[in-house]
PDB file of C-alpha atoms in Angstrom:
ATOM      1  CA  SER F 736      31.902 -15.298 -43.756  1.00 72.00           C
ATOM      2  CA  ALA F 737      34.515 -13.129 -42.374  1.00 81.00           C
ATOM      3  CA  VAL F 738      38.191 -12.614 -43.196  1.00 90.00           C
ATOM      4  CA  ILE F 739      40.168 -12.116 -39.912  1.00 94.00           C
ATOM      5  CA  SER F 740      43.766 -11.241 -39.536  1.00 96.00           C
ATOM      6  CA  GLN F 741      46.129 -11.172 -36.605  1.00 97.00           C
ATOM      7  CA  LYS F 742      49.306  -9.573 -35.753  1.00 97.00           C
ATOM      8  CA  PRO F 743      51.911 -10.948 -34.672  1.00 97.00           C
ATOM      9  CA  SER F 744      51.563 -14.560 -36.281  1.00 96.00           C
ATOM     10  CA  ARG F 745      54.046 -15.720 -33.529  1.00 96.00           C
ATOM     11  CA  ASP F 746      56.383 -14.334 -30.748  1.00 97.00           C
ATOM     12  CA  ILE F 747      58.811 -15.380 -28.436  1.00 97.00           C
ATOM     13  CA  CYS F 748      58.820 -13.390 -25.261  1.00 97.00           C
ATOM     14  CA  GLN F 749      60.671 -13.140 -21.811  1.00 97.00           C
ATOM     15  CA  ARG F 750      59.022 -13.851 -18.697  1.00 97.00           C
ATOM     16  CA  GLY F 751      57.580 -10.901 -16.976  1.00 97.00           C
ATOM     17  CA  THR F 752      56.954  -8.907 -20.038  1.00 97.00           C
ATOM     18  CA  SER F 753      53.577  -8.210 -21.976  1.00 98.00           C
ATOM     19  CA  LEU F 754      52.484  -8.763 -25.656  1.00 98.00           C
ATOM     20  CA  THR F 755      49.666  -7.250 -27.188  1.00 98.00           C
ATOM     21  CA  ILE F 756      47.799  -9.234 -30.033  1.00 98.00           C
ATOM     22  CA  GLN F 757      45.758  -7.376 -32.806  1.00 98.00           C
ATOM     23  CA  CYS F 758      42.702  -8.665 -34.665  1.00 97.00           C
ATOM     24  CA  GLN F 759      41.379  -7.051 -37.724  1.00 97.00           C
ATOM     25  CA  VAL F 760      38.201  -8.137 -39.364  1.00 95.00           C
ATOM     26  CA  ASP F 761      37.087  -7.309 -43.017  1.00 93.00           C
ATOM     27  CA  SER F 762      33.476  -6.206 -41.831  1.00 90.00           C
ATOM     28  CA  GLN F 763      31.826  -4.717 -39.068  1.00 90.00           C
ATOM     29  CA  VAL F 764      30.868  -7.401 -36.509  1.00 88.00           C
ATOM     30  CA  THR F 765      29.081  -7.068 -33.178  1.00 85.00           C
ATOM     31  CA  MET F 766      30.568  -9.894 -31.252  1.00 85.00           C
ATOM     32  CA  MET F 767      34.406 -10.780 -31.123  1.00 92.00           C
ATOM     33  CA  PHE F 768      35.879 -13.372 -28.979  1.00 94.00           C
ATOM     34  CA  TRP F 769      39.279 -14.363 -27.780  1.00 96.00           C
ATOM     35  CA  TYR F 770      40.388 -17.848 -27.303  1.00 96.00           C
ATOM     36  CA  ARG F 771      43.600 -19.589 -25.895  1.00 96.00           C
ATOM     37  CA  GLN F 772      44.509 -23.097 -27.189  1.00 95.00           C
ATOM     38  CA  GLN F 773      47.144 -24.728 -24.975  1.00 93.00           C
ATOM     39  CA  PRO F 774      49.618 -27.191 -26.691  1.00 88.00           C
ATOM     40  CA  GLY F 775      47.493 -30.375 -27.488  1.00 86.00           C
ATOM     41  CA  GLN F 776      44.399 -28.939 -26.227  1.00 90.00           C
ATOM     42  CA  SER F 777      41.086 -27.837 -27.402  1.00 92.00           C
ATOM     43  CA  LEU F 778      39.807 -24.061 -27.669  1.00 93.00           C
ATOM     44  CA  THR F 779      39.019 -22.277 -24.273  1.00 92.00           C
ATOM     45  CA  LEU F 780      37.139 -19.018 -24.469  1.00 92.00           C
ATOM     46  CA  ILE F 781      38.988 -16.204 -22.516  1.00 95.00           C
ATOM     47  CA  ALA F 782      36.509 -13.110 -23.170  1.00 94.00           C
ATOM     48  CA  THR F 783      33.927 -11.836 -25.198  1.00 92.00           C
ATOM     49  CA  ALA F 784      34.513  -8.392 -26.689  1.00 92.00           C
ATOM     50  CA  ASN F 785      31.652  -5.976 -27.663  1.00 85.00           C
ATOM     51  CA  GLN F 786      32.314  -2.524 -28.899  1.00 83.00           C
ATOM     52  CA  GLY F 787      31.759   0.403 -26.395  1.00 80.00           C
ATOM     53  CA  SER F 788      31.597  -1.929 -23.392  1.00 82.00           C
ATOM     54  CA  GLU F 789      33.878  -3.721 -21.143  1.00 87.00           C
ATOM     55  CA  ALA F 790      34.813  -7.152 -22.157  1.00 92.00           C
ATOM     56  CA  THR F 791      33.101 -10.024 -20.528  1.00 92.00           C
ATOM     57  CA  TYR F 792      35.629 -12.666 -19.032  1.00 94.00           C
ATOM     58  CA  GLU F 793      35.157 -16.507 -18.478  1.00 91.00           C
ATOM     59  CA  SER F 794      35.776 -18.142 -15.162  1.00 90.00           C
ATOM     60  CA  GLY F 795      39.544 -18.305 -14.688  1.00 93.00           C
ATOM     61  CA  PHE F 796      40.382 -15.386 -16.819  1.00 96.00           C
ATOM     62  CA  VAL F 797      40.680 -11.697 -15.258  1.00 96.00           C
ATOM     63  CA  ILE F 798      41.029  -8.214 -16.997  1.00 96.00           C
ATOM     64  CA  ASP F 799      44.388  -7.520 -15.211  1.00 97.00           C
ATOM     65  CA  LYS F 800      46.006 -10.535 -16.653  1.00 97.00           C
ATOM     66  CA  PHE F 801      44.228 -10.330 -20.111  1.00 98.00           C
ATOM     67  CA  PRO F 802      43.108  -6.663 -20.942  1.00 97.00           C
ATOM     68  CA  ILE F 803      41.003  -6.207 -24.092  1.00 96.00           C
ATOM     69  CA  SER F 804      40.310  -3.343 -26.100  1.00 95.00           C
ATOM     70  CA  ARG F 805      37.411  -3.026 -28.773  1.00 94.00           C
ATOM     71  CA  PRO F 806      37.657   0.286 -30.045  1.00 92.00           C
ATOM     72  CA  ASN F 807      35.416  -0.249 -33.174  1.00 92.00           C
ATOM     73  CA  LEU F 808      33.516  -2.935 -35.001  1.00 92.00           C
ATOM     74  CA  THR F 809      36.373  -4.129 -36.921  1.00 94.00           C
ATOM     75  CA  PHE F 810      39.165  -4.302 -34.615  1.00 95.00           C
ATOM     76  CA  SER F 811      40.225  -5.712 -31.142  1.00 96.00           C
ATOM     77  CA  THR F 812      43.356  -6.256 -29.141  1.00 97.00           C
ATOM     78  CA  LEU F 813      44.331  -8.725 -26.494  1.00 98.00           C
ATOM     79  CA  THR F 814      47.238  -8.255 -24.089  1.00 98.00           C
ATOM     80  CA  VAL F 815      48.941 -10.953 -22.253  1.00 98.00           C
ATOM     81  CA  SER F 816      50.422  -9.330 -19.344  1.00 98.00           C
ATOM     82  CA  ASN F 817      53.120 -10.274 -16.946  1.00 97.00           C
ATOM     83  CA  MET F 818      53.752 -13.416 -18.994  1.00 97.00           C
ATOM     84  CA  SER F 819      55.101 -16.710 -17.677  1.00 97.00           C
ATOM     85  CA  PRO F 820      55.984 -20.063 -19.411  1.00 96.00           C
ATOM     86  CA  GLU F 821      52.426 -21.383 -18.629  1.00 96.00           C
ATOM     87  CA  ASP F 822      50.685 -18.534 -20.854  1.00 97.00           C
ATOM     88  CA  SER F 823      52.828 -20.218 -23.809  1.00 97.00           C
ATOM     89  CA  SER F 824      49.709 -21.017 -26.119  1.00 96.00           C
ATOM     90  CA  ILE F 825      48.010 -20.080 -29.456  1.00 96.00           C
ATOM     91  CA  TYR F 826      45.759 -17.352 -29.051  1.00 97.00           C
ATOM     92  CA  LEU F 827      42.847 -16.978 -31.517  1.00 97.00           C
ATOM     93  CA  CYS F 828      40.549 -14.296 -32.362  1.00 96.00           C
ATOM     94  CA  SER F 829      37.249 -15.116 -33.422  1.00 94.00           C
ATOM     95  CA  VAL F 830      34.031 -13.333 -34.880  1.00 91.00           C
ATOM     96  CA  GLU F 831      30.341 -14.276 -35.013  1.00 82.00           C
ATOM     97  CA  ALA F 832      29.122 -13.672 -38.571  1.00 72.00           C
ATOM     98  CA  GLY F 833      25.238 -13.424 -38.775  1.00 62.00           C
ATOM     99  CA  GLN F 834      22.254 -11.938 -37.227  1.00 54.00           C
ATOM    100  CA  GLY F 835      23.391 -12.182 -33.568  1.00 51.00           C
ATOM    101  CA  MET F 836      21.256 -15.156 -32.926  1.00 49.00           C
ATOM    102  CA  SER F 837      22.508 -18.360 -31.289  1.00 47.00           C
ATOM    103  CA  THR F 838      22.521 -20.275 -34.534  1.00 50.00           C
ATOM    104  CA  ASP F 839      25.243 -18.078 -36.031  1.00 62.00           C
ATOM    105  CA  THR F 840      28.510 -19.517 -36.654  1.00 74.00           C
ATOM    106  CA  GLN F 841      32.108 -18.653 -35.483  1.00 82.00           C
ATOM    107  CA  TYR F 842      35.056 -17.732 -37.882  1.00 88.00           C
ATOM    108  CA  PHE F 843      38.717 -17.689 -36.603  1.00 92.00           C
ATOM    109  CA  GLY F 844      41.930 -15.889 -37.259  1.00 95.00           C
ATOM    110  CA  PRO F 845      45.116 -17.773 -38.152  1.00 95.00           C
ATOM    111  CA  GLY F 846      46.004 -17.421 -34.435  1.00 96.00           C
ATOM    112  CA  THR F 847      49.307 -16.088 -32.739  1.00 97.00           C
ATOM    113  CA  ARG F 848      51.512 -18.701 -31.455  1.00 96.00           C
ATOM    114  CA  LEU F 849      53.191 -17.340 -28.192  1.00 97.00           C
ATOM    115  CA  THR F 850      56.022 -18.943 -26.419  1.00 97.00           C
ATOM    116  CA  VAL F 851      57.256 -17.446 -23.187  1.00 97.00           C
ATOM    117  CA  LEU F 852      60.791 -18.361 -22.131  1.00 96.00           C
TER     118      LEU F 852
ATOM    119  CA  GLY E 272      27.257 -26.946 -17.783  1.00 65.00           C
ATOM    120  CA  GLN E 273      27.179 -28.129 -21.349  1.00 70.00           C
ATOM    121  CA  GLN E 274      29.888 -30.315 -22.783  1.00 83.00           C
ATOM    122  CA  LEU E 275      30.620 -31.858 -25.903  1.00 91.00           C
ATOM    123  CA  ASN E 276      32.255 -35.530 -25.928  1.00 94.00           C
ATOM    124  CA  GLN E 277      34.090 -36.017 -28.997  1.00 96.00           C
ATOM    125  CA  SER E 278      35.352 -39.330 -30.251  1.00 96.00           C
ATOM    126  CA  PRO E 279      37.798 -40.979 -31.209  1.00 96.00           C
ATOM    127  CA  GLN E 280      40.702 -38.829 -29.734  1.00 95.00           C
ATOM    128  CA  SER E 281      42.837 -39.786 -32.466  1.00 96.00           C
ATOM    129  CA  MET E 282      42.820 -42.003 -35.754  1.00 96.00           C
ATOM    130  CA  PHE E 283      45.476 -43.494 -37.827  1.00 96.00           C
ATOM    131  CA  ILE E 284      44.341 -44.414 -41.198  1.00 96.00           C
ATOM    132  CA  GLN E 285      45.497 -45.305 -44.802  1.00 97.00           C
ATOM    133  CA  GLU E 286      45.108 -43.026 -47.662  1.00 97.00           C
ATOM    134  CA  GLY E 287      41.781 -43.812 -49.177  1.00 97.00           C
ATOM    135  CA  GLU E 288      40.130 -45.186 -46.337  1.00 97.00           C
ATOM    136  CA  ASP E 289      36.875 -43.613 -45.130  1.00 97.00           C
ATOM    137  CA  VAL E 290      36.777 -41.894 -41.742  1.00 96.00           C
ATOM    138  CA  SER E 291      33.870 -41.395 -39.033  1.00 97.00           C
ATOM    139  CA  MET E 292      33.898 -39.354 -35.855  1.00 97.00           C
ATOM    140  CA  ASN E 293      31.330 -38.195 -33.681  1.00 96.00           C
ATOM    141  CA  CYS E 294      30.130 -35.778 -30.885  1.00 97.00           C
ATOM    142  CA  THR E 295      27.859 -36.304 -28.207  1.00 96.00           C
ATOM    143  CA  SER E 296      26.180 -34.181 -25.476  1.00 93.00           C
ATOM    144  CA  SER E 297      24.068 -34.642 -22.555  1.00 89.00           C
ATOM    145  CA  SER E 298      22.414 -31.246 -23.687  1.00 89.00           C
ATOM    146  CA  ILE E 299      20.578 -30.236 -26.508  1.00 88.00           C
ATOM    147  CA  PHE E 300      22.082 -28.082 -29.134  1.00 88.00           C
ATOM    148  CA  ASN E 301      20.317 -25.884 -31.668  1.00 86.00           C
ATOM    149  CA  THR E 302      23.432 -25.767 -33.953  1.00 88.00           C
ATOM    150  CA  TRP E 303      26.214 -28.366 -34.499  1.00 91.00           C
ATOM    151  CA  LEU E 304      29.477 -27.042 -36.194  1.00 92.00           C
ATOM    152  CA  TRP E 305      32.485 -29.093 -37.533  1.00 96.00           C
ATOM    153  CA  TYR E 306      35.851 -27.143 -37.772  1.00 95.00           C
ATOM    154  CA  LYS E 307      39.128 -28.501 -39.090  1.00 97.00           C
ATOM    155  CA  GLN E 308      42.502 -26.886 -37.851  1.00 96.00           C
ATOM    156  CA  ASP E 309      45.729 -27.407 -39.924  1.00 93.00           C
ATOM    157  CA  PRO E 310      48.991 -27.382 -37.786  1.00 85.00           C
ATOM    158  CA  GLY E 311      49.862 -23.792 -37.222  1.00 82.00           C
ATOM    159  CA  GLU E 312      46.694 -22.451 -38.260  1.00 88.00           C
ATOM    160  CA  GLY E 313      43.192 -21.347 -36.810  1.00 92.00           C
ATOM    161  CA  PRO E 314      40.224 -23.714 -37.179  1.00 93.00           C
ATOM    162  CA  VAL E 315      38.327 -23.457 -40.372  1.00 93.00           C
ATOM    163  CA  LEU E 316      34.492 -24.098 -40.611  1.00 91.00           C
ATOM    164  CA  LEU E 317      33.830 -27.145 -42.523  1.00 94.00           C
ATOM    165  CA  ILE E 318      30.136 -27.673 -41.929  1.00 94.00           C
ATOM    166  CA  ALA E 319      27.219 -25.998 -40.159  1.00 91.00           C
ATOM    167  CA  LEU E 320      24.105 -27.892 -39.159  1.00 93.00           C
ATOM    168  CA  TYR E 321      20.977 -25.921 -38.136  1.00 90.00           C
ATOM    169  CA  LYS E 322      18.162 -28.510 -37.979  1.00 92.00           C
ATOM    170  CA  ALA E 323      17.721 -31.762 -36.197  1.00 93.00           C
ATOM    171  CA  GLY E 324      18.187 -34.738 -38.744  1.00 94.00           C
ATOM    172  CA  GLU E 325      19.935 -32.178 -41.190  1.00 94.00           C
ATOM    173  CA  LEU E 326      22.496 -34.218 -43.533  1.00 96.00           C
ATOM    174  CA  THR E 327      24.823 -31.853 -45.275  1.00 95.00           C
ATOM    175  CA  SER E 328      27.666 -32.604 -47.621  1.00 95.00           C
ATOM    176  CA  ASN E 329      30.964 -30.480 -48.583  1.00 94.00           C
ATOM    177  CA  GLY E 330      32.984 -32.290 -51.135  1.00 96.00           C
ATOM    178  CA  ARG E 331      33.916 -35.639 -49.518  1.00 97.00           C
ATOM    179  CA  LEU E 332      32.667 -34.550 -46.213  1.00 97.00           C
ATOM    180  CA  THR E 333      29.359 -35.327 -44.843  1.00 98.00           C
ATOM    181  CA  ALA E 334      27.593 -34.341 -41.443  1.00 97.00           C
ATOM    182  CA  GLN E 335      24.545 -35.172 -39.756  1.00 97.00           C
ATOM    183  CA  PHE E 336      22.709 -33.391 -36.882  1.00 95.00           C
ATOM    184  CA  GLY E 337      21.122 -35.975 -34.793  1.00 95.00           C
ATOM    185  CA  ILE E 338      17.451 -36.294 -34.395  1.00 95.00           C
ATOM    186  CA  THR E 339      17.676 -35.829 -30.514  1.00 94.00           C
ATOM    187  CA  ARG E 340      19.655 -32.760 -31.123  1.00 92.00           C
ATOM    188  CA  LYS E 341      22.291 -34.256 -28.613  1.00 93.00           C
ATOM    189  CA  ASP E 342      24.795 -35.757 -31.268  1.00 95.00           C
ATOM    190  CA  SER E 343      26.297 -35.326 -34.728  1.00 97.00           C
ATOM    191  CA  PHE E 344      28.855 -37.191 -36.695  1.00 97.00           C
ATOM    192  CA  LEU E 345      31.321 -36.193 -39.511  1.00 98.00           C
ATOM    193  CA  ASN E 346      32.377 -38.748 -42.143  1.00 98.00           C
ATOM    194  CA  ILE E 347      35.224 -38.181 -44.412  1.00 98.00           C
ATOM    195  CA  SER E 348      35.224 -40.309 -47.471  1.00 97.00           C
ATOM    196  CA  ALA E 349      38.284 -41.456 -49.618  1.00 97.00           C
ATOM    197  CA  SER E 350      40.818 -39.647 -47.202  1.00 97.00           C
ATOM    198  CA  ILE E 351      43.833 -37.986 -48.592  1.00 96.00           C
ATOM    199  CA  PRO E 352      46.827 -36.761 -46.965  1.00 95.00           C
ATOM    200  CA  SER E 353      45.565 -33.231 -46.783  1.00 95.00           C
ATOM    201  CA  ASP E 354      42.920 -34.419 -44.440  1.00 96.00           C
ATOM    202  CA  VAL E 355      45.562 -34.520 -41.644  1.00 96.00           C
ATOM    203  CA  GLY E 356      44.492 -32.173 -38.920  1.00 96.00           C
ATOM    204  CA  ILE E 357      42.602 -31.707 -35.792  1.00 96.00           C
ATOM    205  CA  TYR E 358      38.489 -31.836 -36.370  1.00 97.00           C
ATOM    206  CA  PHE E 359      36.541 -30.096 -33.844  1.00 96.00           C
ATOM    207  CA  CYS E 360      32.778 -30.202 -33.003  1.00 96.00           C
ATOM    208  CA  ALA E 361      31.297 -27.182 -31.650  1.00 93.00           C
ATOM    209  CA  GLY E 362      28.146 -25.675 -30.717  1.00 88.00           C
ATOM    210  CA  PRO E 363      26.651 -22.629 -28.906  1.00 82.00           C
ATOM    211  CA  TYR E 364      25.594 -22.467 -25.477  1.00 70.00           C
ATOM    212  CA  THR E 365      21.816 -22.830 -25.243  1.00 63.00           C
ATOM    213  CA  GLY E 366      20.364 -19.303 -24.769  1.00 58.00           C
ATOM    214  CA  GLY E 367      23.771 -17.656 -25.179  1.00 59.00           C
ATOM    215  CA  PHE E 368      26.120 -16.398 -27.590  1.00 63.00           C
ATOM    216  CA  LYS E 369      29.233 -18.349 -26.687  1.00 76.00           C
ATOM    217  CA  THR E 370      30.501 -21.437 -28.616  1.00 83.00           C
ATOM    218  CA  ILE E 371      31.906 -24.475 -26.784  1.00 87.00           C
ATOM    219  CA  PHE E 372      34.122 -27.073 -28.426  1.00 92.00           C
ATOM    220  CA  GLY E 373      34.946 -30.743 -28.275  1.00 94.00           C
ATOM    221  CA  ALA E 374      38.494 -31.896 -27.354  1.00 94.00           C
ATOM    222  CA  GLY E 375      39.057 -32.767 -31.057  1.00 96.00           C
ATOM    223  CA  THR E 376      39.818 -35.684 -33.113  1.00 97.00           C
ATOM    224  CA  ARG E 377      43.420 -35.773 -34.491  1.00 96.00           C
ATOM    225  CA  LEU E 378      43.409 -37.467 -37.964  1.00 97.00           C
ATOM    226  CA  PHE E 379      46.658 -38.957 -39.222  1.00 96.00           C
ATOM    227  CA  VAL E 380      46.659 -40.276 -42.897  1.00 96.00           C
ATOM    228  CA  LYS E 381      49.332 -42.358 -44.218  1.00 93.00           C
ATOM    229  CA  ALA E 382      50.053 -41.990 -47.897  1.00 88.00           C
TER     230      ALA E 382
END
């Protein structure tokens, strides 16, 4: 398994501002994922972040709105840009622990609860 | 695309009761995962199933990987108040590295 920490744990932000969320893992991992969980909903994948390459975004998510950095194998950031109240969600960092096969499992950070006023 | 249909959507039970929830798909999965999410926390992996027909236990939890590879169930025996939370089934896209999640089963336990 992997131990994942996220900062901040929660924040309240004003409309139009940006917030950068940090994700730190206690071991080197190839693949890191960013999810969004809107109130009362399941998890939706935003993007996959691999070190040394641009993040791969899912349908409905774009780099200008959710820029991601992956400077090394233990760290990633997700920025929520030009926020609106619809961006109020829990943002979760996740890593895949294993051999990189499709049977590997994902582990999650504690999440960042974002409220946009 | 691949989807996971999870049921029931929510359950209200008395402490001590057994609980059963399931997950189905029209597509084949090679792995089934069950997560629990406590309020204000990230999902925590409970059980991972890697082989069709596999039955795995983790304390009071038991999960099975359906023989057709299109379904899985999770049972909780003798529920306690700390079992409250949202239970998600999940599985990786076939041939890819992404994981998709069911909509979740919200469990409420009355002491």
